[in-house]
């Protein structure tokens, strides 16, 4: 029978009786999207982000309500209960179960959204305009105390006051907390009265602060309500700031609307605003808006601010819309502003001139701008010139380009050589080759190929070998085309001896495998790919050899038996192909070899020669580029450079491009490729949709995600289980839990069969990412809908609560899991072990019994349980588990756990037995086990046993020797056994083991705790001498030692060493040194020390300067005291009454009574009570300055706060009233004095009574007689009859 422990929290069969009320669900790593105030501006439409909710209230049947009886309607239900199983293995359910699951799961997402609605709701504005000024100022105490201090006593704010507050907050006001505080204060001040009107500068500053803090809707609404009263320049600046903030937040729609509003008011946004707007528009491919914004920018006179990348995109957009003349007009307008033409714009314009075949205007354009495109563009210009105008005119253009600074390369002369050969100007080709040599440029192989083809075409075949020899001499490696041209030429002129020599060269250079056989002609034709012509050599036996084409060595007339016309055409085709490189072949070859660099060079060469790359070749290149992340940008360049070719790629390649771009963080570019796939009606893989949506999630582009989602669902996208898990994981890590739930709802509407994997994936991710309470609500809804939930999902919720430190909730879920674990496997039980440290003994035993009932092959139940309990110090439970669990097999892990368990139980006999067993099994003690045993032995003062134990620990691994010595040193010091530590150090020295940083830190701390500070200092010196970095504690110990000795110079030397070395030092180190410096009167050095360290060390919220504040007040440095007090407040630490009282007393000495009253009011609102001395000084000072009313208020404040003013304070105020003949107030003061427990003396009474005749009458209005104020009501004098 299972036991119900004291922490029982839930029914085991269902969720009735559970409650999640009060559960926090903040993510462990909250992102900016999870902050409601930061993300509220970035929401798209009605889709919201999950808030950092503090509670999760559910309806009836709530989850995890501790203390209720553990039963429910489902608790006693059999496992065969109606419903379906949700969890591991659900994919194996039959079709009937699937239909049942769909029916049960329908509407679950909506129910979860409703149950968690308060999490996803926008947090309303909590501003209340009817509160007092002091209540509104309270949050500001921790933000800028020095600014707000003088307003604690004010009842209202004047316009100048609010401006002073804004100025006082300074640049730090843009922090969200401060901006929210100032916004509330701004609205409160506006509501004070109808006459109140903020100063213009306050309005401007407030709008700017809200924009900088990304409170954009508030900033926008305030600006729109004030812009008519602002100067145009200031309004323009503020509009620009908010537009930029919206753009940075990804809200393009809002920024465009605000931009249009500004322009409608004839305001001119700033140049930085235009730049950011244009960049975002360009990134989002909004060409029409880009052109409109840029032309607007030119019209307002900001053309000189044009950046190169913006101009490139604008020119490209105009060219796409066939507005070439407008593009030229914009460039001329920019030229008048002395702006240089960007490379991208120049390339776009040149390409457009090329397309229009307007070479002359292009050169004129270049000469007008005195600029030159990149080398490959110049070569492309020359290629076009040769095609359109011929080589002679092209050479003139070449000269004009040279005048602009063009430096030709081998490709340049290759272009002229190829086109000269195409024009049958072989002589000109040789002239260009000679020019190439004269410039010391090595020609490319395709230039020689063109010349060889020209030589054979013009019948100069005898000179071909000289060209080939020159080519080899100049180390230009012949390629396949070279040999094909020579074979074709020699075949044409029937030079079979030369053919045989060429074949020998081919065999030597292994250009291509030659076919077997002895026939030279057959080999040549096969190499040329002409063997299909069936060419045969025949002898002409007729008289006069009419058919003979050539003669052999013995004079036989021979001829080729073939279709001569086809044969000649085929040979001529080889010569024509020689007029340029075989781009597609070379590109495919390089790409398939994985030589991306060579492939890119071939692609560039094709661009320069205006060779078209086939879609198949382009596809091979893209596949090679996609394999390396370093070449992703080359894929994008290829898209922009060859859009027509890219548009003809196959579906597989385009899908690969989408996935590659997404994988490298470029989902917006990937979406453009997806549009090509959709437009062409090609098949789109499931992975493409999934990767694109995950990419948008990772880029935090929620609009892009939903756009892609809509496209995917229309195209019947159905994600796999793992893909769904990845998608849900991205959304949960982003913090958009509501989006994840809505995704599941829509997904199930489209694909009901995914209900299992969808809810499993979402629930697991919710528990992993810190939203376990939402996952718990989902589990509750599933159970309420009759779903039989698998135990693994319950364990996910349990682990999630443990990670969020919600122990009670986790135990409640654990109890629920027990009811579901009747047939669980080893994996499930191991998952439950994480909850062991928080379970009571009975639950732990329940778990062990269940685990022992299974036959484990890889894990021992007892081992896992005991190890978990021992390592968390839960020994009472470990003992019970050991007593009730038996196992015949002992693993090394179990023995190590038993060793620790018996050590905790002080059962040394059994511990020795376990050690013996470990020795027999040649099992090693783990580091944790060794450390545990050493600690227990040292606690028993068994130091020799502890020292000898290290021999067993070091039995197999010598590398662990230093660890064993460090552990021994640490625990020896804990027992103050310094003599044994010295022996260990000698032993280490003898065995050649050098101490490490940990050793020195233990030595410094240990010697210090043992009272041997000299050895601590020596250990620190040795550590630093060896170049090791001691920890903060070690540095603090030695520096404090120097300070106690009064050795200021050594203290400062060590401190400067710490700063020079860049070591982080704690606050205690600084306070110790500062205290020492102050005690020796070295105030300026102490101030310098505090000022220097404030930039780095005073980051935490635990700083405390109370001692220094008092000390600096005593020394008369009030400014430093106030600085330290403000620093404490800004870090969230409230200074003590002593600090405030010291400052107030010093201000009284300096007669700065208004400031003193401000500090006193601040104390009152923070709940601190001032000291009697400081109040007495303040009261006396105020009375001396005849500010009796203020002094009287102090007495009233003390009485209200429960502090009794002293007799001296009352007497001082009373004397002031008496001297000013204000007898009525003096009498009232006596009454208050008596009410406070002070007894006025006779002199004070007589002062009033002596003036009784002149004042014994009611005051005007509703006043009271003076006599009534002289005595308490209980002591009213009897009437004398």
JSON list of N, CA and C in Angstrom, two decimals, residues 482-535:
[
{"chain": "A", "resi": 482, "resn": "UNK", "atom": "N", "xyz": [42.52, 23.19, -76.80]},
{"chain": "A", "resi": 482, "resn": "UNK", "atom": "CA", "xyz": [43.74, 23.40, -77.61]},
{"chain": "A", "resi": 482, "resn": "UNK", "atom": "C", "xyz": [44.01, 22.19, -78.49]},
{"chain": "A", "resi": 483, "resn": "UNK", "atom": "N", "xyz": [43.99, 21.00, -77.93]},
{"chain": "A", "resi": 483, "resn": "UNK", "atom": "CA", "xyz": [44.27, 19.79, -78.69]},
{"chain": "A", "resi": 483, "resn": "UNK", "atom": "C", "xyz": [43.14, 19.49, -79.67]},
{"chain": "A", "resi": 484, "resn": "UNK", "atom": "N", "xyz": [41.91, 19.78, -79.30]},
{"chain": "A", "resi": 484, "resn": "UNK", "atom": "CA", "xyz": [40.80, 19.56, -80.23]},
{"chain": "A", "resi": 484, "resn": "UNK", "atom": "C", "xyz": [40.96, 20.44, -81.48]},
{"chain": "A", "resi": 485, "resn": "UNK", "atom": "N", "xyz": [41.38, 21.71, -81.28]},
{"chain": "A", "resi": 485, "resn": "UNK", "atom": "CA", "xyz": [41.57, 22.63, -82.42]},
{"chain": "A", "resi": 485, "resn": "UNK", "atom": "C", "xyz": [42.68, 22.11, -83.33]},
{"chain": "A", "resi": 486, "resn": "UNK", "atom": "N", "xyz": [43.77, 21.70, -82.72]},
{"chain": "A", "resi": 486, "resn": "UNK", "atom": "CA", "xyz": [44.91, 21.24, -83.54]},
{"chain": "A", "resi": 486, "resn": "UNK", "atom": "C", "xyz": [44.57, 19.97, -84.29]},
{"chain": "A", "resi": 487, "resn": "UNK", "atom": "N", "xyz": [43.89, 19.03, -83.62]},
{"chain": "A", "resi": 487, "resn": "UNK", "atom": "CA", "xyz": [43.49, 17.81, -84.33]},
{"chain": "A", "resi": 487, "resn": "UNK", "atom": "C", "xyz": [42.52, 18.11, -85.45]},
{"chain": "A", "resi": 488, "resn": "UNK", "atom": "N", "xyz": [41.55, 19.02, -85.16]},
{"chain": "A", "resi": 488, "resn": "UNK", "atom": "CA", "xyz": [40.59, 19.38, -86.19]},
{"chain": "A", "resi": 488, "resn": "UNK", "atom": "C", "xyz": [41.28, 20.04, -87.38]},
{"chain": "A", "resi": 489, "resn": "UNK", "atom": "N", "xyz": [42.25, 20.92, -87.08]},
{"chain": "A", "resi": 489, "resn": "UNK", "atom": "CA", "xyz": [42.96, 21.61, -88.17]},
{"chain": "A", "resi": 489, "resn": "UNK", "atom": "C", "xyz": [43.80, 20.65, -89.00]},
{"chain": "A", "resi": 490, "resn": "UNK", "atom": "N", "xyz": [44.51, 19.76, -88.37]},
{"chain": "A", "resi": 490, "resn": "UNK", "atom": "CA", "xyz": [45.34, 18.82, -89.13]},
{"chain": "A", "resi": 490, "resn": "UNK", "atom": "C", "xyz": [44.48, 17.82, -89.88]},
{"chain": "A", "resi": 491, "resn": "UNK", "atom": "N", "xyz": [43.32, 17.47, -89.31]},
{"chain": "A", "resi": 491, "resn": "UNK", "atom": "CA", "xyz": [42.41, 16.58, -90.05]},
{"chain": "A", "resi": 491, "resn": "UNK", "atom": "C", "xyz": [41.88, 17.29, -91.30]},
{"chain": "A", "resi": 492, "resn": "UNK", "atom": "N", "xyz": [41.60, 18.57, -91.12]},
{"chain": "A", "resi": 492, "resn": "UNK", "atom": "CA", "xyz": [41.05, 19.32, -92.27]},
{"chain": "A", "resi": 492, "resn": "UNK", "atom": "C", "xyz": [42.03, 19.35, -93.42]},
{"chain": "A", "resi": 493, "resn": "UNK", "atom": "N", "xyz": [43.32, 19.47, -93.08]},
{"chain": "A", "resi": 493, "resn": "UNK", "atom": "CA", "xyz": [44.34, 19.57, -94.11]},
{"chain": "A", "resi": 493, "resn": "UNK", "atom": "C", "xyz": [45.09, 18.26, -94.27]},
{"chain": "A", "resi": 494, "resn": "UNK", "atom": "N", "xyz": [44.57, 17.17, -93.70]},
{"chain": "A", "resi": 494, "resn": "UNK", "atom": "CA", "xyz": [45.05, 15.81, -93.88]},
{"chain": "A", "resi": 494, "resn": "UNK", "atom": "C", "xyz": [46.52, 15.66, -93.53]},
{"chain": "A", "resi": 495, "resn": "UNK", "atom": "N", "xyz": [46.93, 16.34, -92.45]},
{"chain": "A", "resi": 495, "resn": "UNK", "atom": "CA", "xyz": [48.33, 16.26, -91.99]},
{"chain": "A", "resi": 495, "resn": "UNK", "atom": "C", "xyz": [48.43, 15.20, -90.89]},
{"chain": "A", "resi": 496, "resn": "UNK", "atom": "N", "xyz": [48.47, 13.89, -91.36]},
{"chain": "A", "resi": 496, "resn": "UNK", "atom": "CA", "xyz": [48.38, 12.81, -90.40]},
{"chain": "A", "resi": 496, "resn": "UNK", "atom": "C", "xyz": [49.63, 12.66, -89.55]},
{"chain": "A", "resi": 497, "resn": "UNK", "atom": "N", "xyz": [50.76, 13.07, -90.08]},
{"chain": "A", "resi": 497, "resn": "UNK", "atom": "CA", "xyz": [51.97, 13.01, -89.25]},
{"chain": "A", "resi": 497, "resn": "UNK", "atom": "C", "xyz": [51.84, 13.98, -88.06]},
{"chain": "A", "resi": 498, "resn": "UNK", "atom": "N", "xyz": [51.34, 15.16, -88.34]},
{"chain": "A", "resi": 498, "resn": "UNK", "atom": "CA", "xyz": [51.14, 16.13, -87.26]},
{"chain": "A", "resi": 498, "resn": "UNK", "atom": "C", "xyz": [50.07, 15.67, -86.27]},
{"chain": "A", "resi": 499, "resn": "UNK", "atom": "N", "xyz": [49.07, 14.96, -86.84]},
{"chain": "A", "resi": 499, "resn": "UNK", "atom": "CA", "xyz": [48.02, 14.42, -85.95]},
{"chain": "A", "resi": 499, "resn": "UNK", "atom": "C", "xyz": [48.64, 13.45, -84.96]},
{"chain": "A", "resi": 500, "resn": "UNK", "atom": "N", "xyz": [49.53, 12.61, -85.48]},
{"chain": "A", "resi": 500, "resn": "UNK", "atom": "CA", "xyz": [50.16, 11.62, -84.60]},
{"chain": "A", "resi": 500, "resn": "UNK", "atom": "C", "xyz": [50.99, 12.29, -83.50]},
{"chain": "A", "resi": 501, "resn": "UNK", "atom": "N", "xyz": [51.65, 13.39, -83.84]},
{"chain": "A", "resi": 501, "resn": "UNK", "atom": "CA", "xyz": [52.43, 14.12, -82.83]},
{"chain": "A", "resi": 501, "resn": "UNK", "atom": "C", "xyz": [51.52, 14.75, -81.77]},
{"chain": "A", "resi": 502, "resn": "UNK", "atom": "N", "xyz": [50.40, 15.29, -82.22]},
{"chain": "A", "resi": 502, "resn": "UNK", "atom": "CA", "xyz": [49.45, 15.87, -81.26]},
{"chain": "A", "resi": 502, "resn": "UNK", "atom": "C", "xyz": [48.92, 14.80, -80.32]},
{"chain": "A", "resi": 503, "resn": "UNK", "atom": "N", "xyz": [48.64, 13.62, -80.87]},
{"chain": "A", "resi": 503, "resn": "UNK", "atom": "CA", "xyz": [48.15, 12.53, -80.02]},
{"chain": "A", "resi": 503, "resn": "UNK", "atom": "C", "xyz": [49.19, 12.12, -78.99]},
{"chain": "A", "resi": 504, "resn": "UNK", "atom": "N", "xyz": [50.46, 12.17, -79.38]},
{"chain": "A", "resi": 504, "resn": "UNK", "atom": "CA", "xyz": [51.52, 11.87, -78.42]},
{"chain": "A", "resi": 504, "resn": "UNK", "atom": "C", "xyz": [51.54, 12.91, -77.29]},
{"chain": "A", "resi": 505, "resn": "UNK", "atom": "N", "xyz": [51.36, 14.16, -77.67]},
{"chain": "A", "resi": 505, "resn": "UNK", "atom": "CA", "xyz": [51.32, 15.23, -76.65]},
{"chain": "A", "resi": 505, "resn": "UNK", "atom": "C", "xyz": [50.14, 15.04, -75.69]},
{"chain": "A", "resi": 506, "resn": "UNK", "atom": "N", "xyz": [49.01, 14.63, -76.27]},
{"chain": "A", "resi": 506, "resn": "UNK", "atom": "CA", "xyz": [47.82, 14.40, -75.42]},
{"chain": "A", "resi": 506, "resn": "UNK", "atom": "C", "xyz": [48.11, 13.29, -74.43]},
{"chain": "A", "resi": 507, "resn": "UNK", "atom": "N", "xyz": [48.74, 12.21, -74.92]},
{"chain": "A", "resi": 507, "resn": "UNK", "atom": "CA", "xyz": [49.03, 11.07, -74.04]},
{"chain": "A", "resi": 507, "resn": "UNK", "atom": "C", "xyz": [50.03, 11.48, -72.96]},
{"chain": "A", "resi": 508, "resn": "UNK", "atom": "N", "xyz": [50.99, 12.33, -73.34]},
{"chain": "A", "resi": 508, "resn": "UNK", "atom": "CA", "xyz": [52.00, 12.78, -72.36]},
{"chain": "A", "resi": 508, "resn": "UNK", "atom": "C", "xyz": [51.38, 13.64, -71.28]},
{"chain": "A", "resi": 509, "resn": "UNK", "atom": "N", "xyz": [50.51, 14.54, -71.66]},
{"chain": "A", "resi": 509, "resn": "UNK", "atom": "CA", "xyz": [49.90, 15.48, -70.70]},
{"chain": "A", "resi": 509, "resn": "UNK", "atom": "C", "xyz": [48.64, 14.92, -70.02]},
{"chain": "A", "resi": 510, "resn": "UNK", "atom": "N", "xyz": [48.21, 13.72, -70.41]},
{"chain": "A", "resi": 510, "resn": "UNK", "atom": "CA", "xyz": [47.05, 13.04, -69.81]},
{"chain": "A", "resi": 510, "resn": "UNK", "atom": "C", "xyz": [45.85, 13.99, -69.76]},
{"chain": "A", "resi": 511, "resn": "UNK", "atom": "N", "xyz": [45.58, 14.65, -70.85]},
{"chain": "A", "resi": 511, "resn": "UNK", "atom": "CA", "xyz": [44.44, 15.55, -70.91]},
{"chain": "A", "resi": 511, "resn": "UNK", "atom": "C", "xyz": [43.14, 14.75, -70.94]},
{"chain": "A", "resi": 512, "resn": "UNK", "atom": "N", "xyz": [43.16, 13.67, -71.72]},
{"chain": "A", "resi": 512, "resn": "UNK", "atom": "CA", "xyz": [41.98, 12.83, -71.84]},
{"chain": "A", "resi": 512, "resn": "UNK", "atom": "C", "xyz": [42.43, 11.46, -72.29]},
{"chain": "A", "resi": 513, "resn": "UNK", "atom": "N", "xyz": [41.75, 10.45, -71.81]},
{"chain": "A", "resi": 513, "resn": "UNK", "atom": "CA", "xyz": [42.10, 9.07, -72.17]},
{"chain": "A", "resi": 513, "resn": "UNK", "atom": "C", "xyz": [41.81, 8.85, -73.65]},
{"chain": "A", "resi": 514, "resn": "UNK", "atom": "N", "xyz": [42.83, 8.34, -74.39]},
{"chain": "A", "resi": 514, "resn": "UNK", "atom": "CA", "xyz": [42.67, 8.07, -75.81]},
{"chain": "A", "resi": 514, "resn": "UNK", "atom": "C", "xyz": [42.15, 6.64, -76.03]},
{"chain": "A", "resi": 515, "resn": "UNK", "atom": "N", "xyz": [41.37, 6.43, -77.08]},
{"chain": "A", "resi": 515, "resn": "UNK", "atom": "CA", "xyz": [40.89, 5.07, -77.36]},
{"chain": "A", "resi": 515, "resn": "UNK", "atom": "C", "xyz": [42.03, 4.18, -77.83]},
{"chain": "A", "resi": 516, "resn": "UNK", "atom": "N", "xyz": [41.86, 2.89, -77.64]},
{"chain": "A", "resi": 516, "resn": "UNK", "atom": "CA", "xyz": [42.89, 1.94, -78.07]},
{"chain": "A", "resi": 516, "resn": "UNK", "atom": "C", "xyz": [42.82, 1.76, -79.58]},
{"chain": "A", "resi": 517, "resn": "UNK", "atom": "N", "xyz": [43.86, 1.19, -80.14]},
{"chain": "A", "resi": 517, "resn": "UNK", "atom": "CA", "xyz": [43.92, 0.96, -81.59]},
{"chain": "A", "resi": 517, "resn": "UNK", "atom": "C", "xyz": [45.14, 1.61, -82.19]},
{"chain": "A", "resi": 518, "resn": "UNK", "atom": "N", "xyz": [45.38, 1.26, -83.47]},
{"chain": "A", "resi": 518, "resn": "UNK", "atom": "CA", "xyz": [46.58, 1.77, -84.15]},
{"chain": "A", "resi": 518, "resn": "UNK", "atom": "C", "xyz": [46.26, 2.86, -85.16]},
{"chain": "A", "resi": 519, "resn": "UNK", "atom": "N", "xyz": [45.02, 3.03, -85.48]},
{"chain": "A", "resi": 519, "resn": "UNK", "atom": "CA", "xyz": [44.65, 4.01, -86.49]},
{"chain": "A", "resi": 519, "resn": "UNK", "atom": "C", "xyz": [44.69, 5.41, -85.91]},
{"chain": "A", "resi": 520, "resn": "UNK", "atom": "N", "xyz": [45.58, 6.23, -86.43]},
{"chain": "A", "resi": 520, "resn": "UNK", "atom": "CA", "xyz": [45.75, 7.60, -85.93]},
{"chain": "A", "resi": 520, "resn": "UNK", "atom": "C", "xyz": [44.49, 8.42, -86.19]},
{"chain": "A", "resi": 521, "resn": "UNK", "atom": "N", "xyz": [43.93, 8.28, -87.38]},
{"chain": "A", "resi": 521, "resn": "UNK", "atom": "CA", "xyz": [42.75, 9.06, -87.72]},
{"chain": "A", "resi": 521, "resn": "UNK", "atom": "C", "xyz": [41.57, 8.71, -86.82]},
{"chain": "A", "resi": 522, "resn": "UNK", "atom": "N", "xyz": [41.40, 7.40, -86.56]},
{"chain": "A", "resi": 522, "resn": "UNK", "atom": "CA", "xyz": [40.28, 6.98, -85.69]},
{"chain": "A", "resi": 522, "resn": "UNK", "atom": "C", "xyz": [40.42, 7.56, -84.30]},
{"chain": "A", "resi": 523, "resn": "UNK", "atom": "N", "xyz": [41.64, 7.55, -83.79]},
{"chain": "A", "resi": 523, "resn": "UNK", "atom": "CA", "xyz": [41.86, 8.12, -82.46]},
{"chain": "A", "resi": 523, "resn": "UNK", "atom": "C", "xyz": [41.53, 9.61, -82.44]},
{"chain": "A", "resi": 524, "resn": "UNK", "atom": "N", "xyz": [41.99, 10.32, -83.49]},
{"chain": "A", "resi": 524, "resn": "UNK", "atom": "CA", "xyz": [41.76, 11.76, -83.56]},
{"chain": "A", "resi": 524, "resn": "UNK", "atom": "C", "xyz": [40.28, 12.08, -83.64]},
{"chain": "A", "resi": 525, "resn": "UNK", "atom": "N", "xyz": [39.57, 11.34, -84.52]},
{"chain": "A", "resi": 525, "resn": "UNK", "atom": "CA", "xyz": [38.13, 11.59, -84.66]},
{"chain": "A", "resi": 525, "resn": "UNK", "atom": "C", "xyz": [37.37, 11.25, -83.39]},
{"chain": "A", "resi": 526, "resn": "UNK", "atom": "N", "xyz": [37.83, 10.18, -82.72]},
{"chain": "A", "resi": 526, "resn": "UNK", "atom": "CA", "xyz": [37.17, 9.81, -81.45]},
{"chain": "A", "resi": 526, "resn": "UNK", "atom": "C", "xyz": [37.41, 10.90, -80.40]},
{"chain": "A", "resi": 527, "resn": "UNK", "atom": "N", "xyz": [38.61, 11.45, -80.38]},
{"chain": "A", "resi": 527, "resn": "UNK", "atom": "CA", "xyz": [38.92, 12.53, -79.43]},
{"chain": "A", "resi": 527, "resn": "UNK", "atom": "C", "xyz": [38.06, 13.76, -79.71]},
{"chain": "A", "resi": 528, "resn": "UNK", "atom": "N", "xyz": [37.79, 13.99, -81.01]},
{"chain": "A", "resi": 528, "resn": "UNK", "atom": "CA", "xyz": [36.97, 15.15, -81.40]},
{"chain": "A", "resi": 528, "resn": "UNK", "atom": "C", "xyz": [35.48, 14.88, -81.27]},
{"chain": "A", "resi": 529, "resn": "UNK", "atom": "N", "xyz": [35.14, 13.63, -80.99]},
{"chain": "A", "resi": 529, "resn": "UNK", "atom": "CA", "xyz": [33.72, 13.28, -80.88]},
{"chain": "A", "resi": 529, "resn": "UNK", "atom": "C", "xyz": [33.05, 13.16, -82.23]},
{"chain": "A", "resi": 530, "resn": "UNK", "atom": "N", "xyz": [33.84, 12.84, -83.30]},
{"chain": "A", "resi": 530, "resn": "UNK", "atom": "CA", "xyz": [33.29, 12.74, -84.65]},
{"chain": "A", "resi": 530, "resn": "UNK", "atom": "C", "xyz": [33.29, 11.30, -85.16]},
{"chain": "A", "resi": 531, "resn": "UNK", "atom": "N", "xyz": [33.49, 10.32, -84.30]},
{"chain": "A", "resi": 531, "resn": "UNK", "atom": "CA", "xyz": [33.54, 8.94, -84.76]},
{"chain": "A", "resi": 531, "resn": "UNK", "atom": "C", "xyz": [32.19, 8.47, -85.29]},
{"chain": "A", "resi": 532, "resn": "UNK", "atom": "N", "xyz": [31.13, 9.23, -84.96]},
{"chain": "A", "resi": 532, "resn": "UNK", "atom": "CA", "xyz": [29.81, 8.85, -85.46]},
{"chain": "A", "resi": 532, "resn": "UNK", "atom": "C", "xyz": [29.66, 9.08, -86.96]},
{"chain": "A", "resi": 533, "resn": "UNK", "atom": "N", "xyz": [30.61, 9.84, -87.55]},
{"chain": "A", "resi": 533, "resn": "UNK", "atom": "CA", "xyz": [30.53, 10.10, -88.99]},
{"chain": "A", "resi": 533, "resn": "UNK", "atom": "C", "xyz": [30.99, 8.91, -89.81]},
{"chain": "A", "resi": 534, "resn": "UNK", "atom": "N", "xyz": [31.64, 7.94, -89.17]},
{"chain": "A", "resi": 534, "resn": "UNK", "atom": "CA", "xyz": [32.08, 6.72, -89.89]},
{"chain": "A", "resi": 534, "resn": "UNK", "atom": "C", "xyz": [33.12, 7.01, -90.95]},
{"chain": "A", "resi": 535, "resn": "UNK", "atom": "N", "xyz": [34.06, 7.87, -90.67]},
{"chain": "A", "resi": 535, "resn": "UNK", "atom": "CA", "xyz": [35.10, 8.24, -91.65]},
{"chain": "A", "resi": 535, "resn": "UNK", "atom": "C", "xyz": [36.08, 7.08, -91.82]}
]
